[in-house]
PDB file of C-alpha atoms in Angstrom:
ATOM      1  CA  MET A  29     -12.372  23.615  59.785  1.00 67.00           C
ATOM      2  CA  ALA A  30     -11.433  22.487  56.204  1.00 71.00           C
ATOM      3  CA  LYS A  31     -12.480  23.859  53.104  1.00 78.00           C
ATOM      4  CA  ALA A  32     -14.273  21.486  50.613  1.00 76.00           C
ATOM      5  CA  VAL A  33     -12.402  21.223  47.504  1.00 77.00           C
ATOM      6  CA  LYS A  34     -14.132  20.802  44.203  1.00 77.00           C
ATOM      7  CA  LYS A  35     -12.676  18.514  41.857  1.00 75.00           C
ATOM      8  CA  ARG A  36     -12.708  19.069  38.237  1.00 76.00           C
ATOM      9  CA  SER A  37     -14.357  16.435  35.962  1.00 72.00           C
ATOM     10  CA  VAL A  38     -11.965  16.250  32.779  1.00 71.00           C
ATOM     11  CA  LYS A  39     -13.811  14.784  29.906  1.00 74.00           C
ATOM     12  CA  THR A  40     -12.143  12.709  27.502  1.00 75.00           C
ATOM     13  CA  THR A  41     -13.351  12.564  23.963  1.00 77.00           C
ATOM     14  CA  LYS A  42     -12.409   9.485  21.903  1.00 78.00           C
ATOM     15  CA  LYS A  43     -10.380  10.349  18.850  1.00 80.00           C
ATOM     16  CA  ASN A  44     -10.811   8.815  15.873  1.00 81.00           C
ATOM     17  CA  PHE A  45      -7.537   8.300  14.006  1.00 78.00           C
ATOM     18  CA  VAL A  46      -8.280   7.946  10.180  1.00 76.00           C
ATOM     19  CA  SER A  47      -5.393   6.318   8.130  1.00 73.00           C
ATOM     20  CA  PRO A  48      -3.980   9.161   5.598  1.00 73.00           C
ATOM     21  CA  PHE A  49      -3.762   6.145   3.236  1.00 66.00           C
ATOM     22  CA  SER A  50      -7.254   5.595   2.875  1.00 69.00           C
ATOM     23  CA  ILE A  51      -7.593   8.451   0.887  1.00 77.00           C
ATOM     24  CA  TYR A  52      -5.244   7.550  -1.680  1.00 81.00           C
ATOM     25  CA  TRP A  53      -4.764   3.647  -1.431  1.00 83.00           C
ATOM     26  CA  ASN A  54      -7.752   1.344  -2.170  1.00 89.00           C
ATOM     27  CA  ARG A  55      -7.399  -2.526  -1.892  1.00 91.00           C
ATOM     28  CA  THR A  56      -5.812  -2.915  -5.536  1.00 93.00           C
ATOM     29  CA  ASN A  57      -2.830  -0.613  -4.383  1.00 93.00           C
ATOM     30  CA  TYR A  58      -2.474  -3.121  -1.204  1.00 94.00           C
ATOM     31  CA  ILE A  59      -2.881  -6.070  -3.474  1.00 96.00           C
ATOM     32  CA  LEU A  60       0.184  -4.776  -5.849  1.00 96.00           C
ATOM     33  CA  PHE A  61       2.061  -3.669  -3.072  1.00 96.00           C
ATOM     34  CA  PHE A  62       1.947  -7.118  -1.641  1.00 97.00           C
ATOM     35  CA  ALA A  63       2.607  -8.885  -4.812  1.00 97.00           C
ATOM     36  CA  GLY A  64       5.710  -6.758  -4.934  1.00 97.00           C
ATOM     37  CA  ILE A  65       7.105  -7.779  -1.744  1.00 98.00           C
ATOM     38  CA  LEU A  66       6.251 -11.587  -3.045  1.00 98.00           C
ATOM     39  CA  PHE A  67       8.152 -10.790  -6.042  1.00 97.00           C
ATOM     40  CA  VAL A  68      11.175  -9.503  -4.240  1.00 97.00           C
ATOM     41  CA  ILE A  69      11.238 -12.476  -1.667  1.00 98.00           C
ATOM     42  CA  ILE A  70      10.730 -14.957  -4.443  1.00 97.00           C
ATOM     43  CA  GLY A  71      13.982 -13.044  -6.525  1.00 96.00           C
ATOM     44  CA  PHE A  72      15.904 -12.955  -3.281  1.00 96.00           C
ATOM     45  CA  TYR A  73      15.412 -16.886  -2.867  1.00 96.00           C
ATOM     46  CA  LEU A  74      16.001 -17.522  -6.166  1.00 94.00           C
ATOM     47  CA  MET A  75      19.364 -15.873  -5.951  1.00 94.00           C
ATOM     48  CA  SER A  76      20.402 -17.669  -2.834  1.00 94.00           C
ATOM     49  CA  VAL A  77      19.510 -21.190  -4.029  1.00 93.00           C
ATOM     50  CA  GLY A  78      22.029 -23.148  -6.238  1.00 86.00           C
ATOM     51  CA  ASN A  79      25.441 -22.239  -7.329  1.00 91.00           C
ATOM     52  CA  TRP A  80      26.857 -18.670  -7.497  1.00 88.00           C
ATOM     53  CA  ASP A  81      26.881 -18.742 -11.346  1.00 90.00           C
ATOM     54  CA  SER A  82      23.945 -20.919 -12.303  1.00 92.00           C
ATOM     55  CA  THR A  83      21.502 -19.120 -14.604  1.00 91.00           C
ATOM     56  CA  THR A  84      18.826 -19.046 -12.080  1.00 91.00           C
ATOM     57  CA  SER A  85      21.150 -16.932 -10.071  1.00 93.00           C
ATOM     58  CA  LEU A  86      22.781 -14.891 -12.649  1.00 93.00           C
ATOM     59  CA  VAL A  87      19.822 -14.203 -15.084  1.00 94.00           C
ATOM     60  CA  LEU A  88      16.196 -15.422 -13.753  1.00 95.00           C
ATOM     61  CA  SER A  89      16.513 -13.548 -10.018  1.00 96.00           C
ATOM     62  CA  PRO A  90      17.681 -10.357 -11.310  1.00 95.00           C
ATOM     63  CA  ILE A  91      14.678  -9.875 -13.642  1.00 97.00           C
ATOM     64  CA  ILE A  92      12.428 -10.769 -11.096  1.00 97.00           C
ATOM     65  CA  LEU A  93      13.853  -8.217  -8.838  1.00 97.00           C
ATOM     66  CA  PHE A  94      13.678  -5.768 -11.496  1.00 97.00           C
ATOM     67  CA  ILE A  95      10.273  -6.453 -12.051  1.00 97.00           C
ATOM     68  CA  GLY A  96       9.373  -6.213  -8.412  1.00 97.00           C
ATOM     69  CA  TYR A  97      11.335  -2.970  -7.712  1.00 97.00           C
ATOM     70  CA  VAL A  98      11.101  -1.054 -11.009  1.00 97.00           C
ATOM     71  CA  ILE A  99       7.474  -2.123 -12.029  1.00 97.00           C
ATOM     72  CA  ILE A 100       5.194  -3.544  -9.252  1.00 96.00           C
ATOM     73  CA  PHE A 101       6.378  -0.943  -6.305  1.00 96.00           C
ATOM     74  CA  PRO A 102       5.619   2.112  -8.357  1.00 96.00           C
ATOM     75  CA  LEU A 103       2.399   0.674 -10.141  1.00 95.00           C
ATOM     76  CA  SER A 104       1.256   0.003  -6.425  1.00 94.00           C
ATOM     77  CA  ILE A 105       2.086   3.571  -5.071  1.00 92.00           C
ATOM     78  CA  LEU A 106       0.693   5.375  -8.441  1.00 92.00           C
ATOM     79  CA  PHE A 107      -1.911   3.483  -9.216  1.00 91.00           C
ATOM     80  CA  ARG A 108      -5.731   4.850  -9.315  1.00 88.00           C
ATOM     81  CA  LYS A 109      -8.772   4.152 -10.562  1.00 83.00           C
ATOM     82  CA  LYS A 110     -10.267   5.956 -13.374  1.00 81.00           C
ATOM     83  CA  GLU A 111     -13.418   7.587 -11.712  1.00 75.00           C
ATOM     84  CA  THR A 112     -16.213   8.168 -14.619  1.00 71.00           C
ATOM     85  CA  ASP A 113     -18.348  11.313 -14.369  1.00 62.00           C
ATOM     86  CA  THR A 114     -21.950   9.922 -13.425  1.00 59.00           C
ATOM     87  CA  ALA A 115     -23.645  13.150 -13.755  1.00 56.00           C
ATOM     88  CA  ALA A 116     -22.551  13.861 -17.346  1.00 56.00           C
ATOM     89  CA  GLU A 117     -23.924  10.088 -18.014  1.00 59.00           C
ATOM     90  CA  THR A 118     -27.470  10.762 -16.340  1.00 62.00           C
ATOM     91  CA  SER A 119     -27.912  14.147 -17.964  1.00 57.00           C
ATOM     92  CA  PRO A 120     -29.931  14.000 -21.229  1.00 59.00           C
ATOM     93  CA  GLU A 121     -27.933  15.240 -24.293  1.00 58.00           C
ATOM     94  CA  GLN A 122     -29.932  17.998 -26.423  1.00 53.00           C
TER      95      GLN A 122
END
């Protein structure tokens, strides 16, 4: 006679993966980041349009790329809203 085999039931739990950026980045950071991407795309487009010695390719597009890479991208990473201390505002001063 064969022995009855007990099957073990495996319980799986649903894991909620939370983005690590949700702690640090908010909507403003994402808007600034995509604005930086837009500046870089426009800068490279302006660099490719026209002759190689045109004013747009030599002056305007490097300025736009500089703004995108050096100002907007770091600003989008480092920007954080100032949080007001609500407890200090609600307590009466004596």
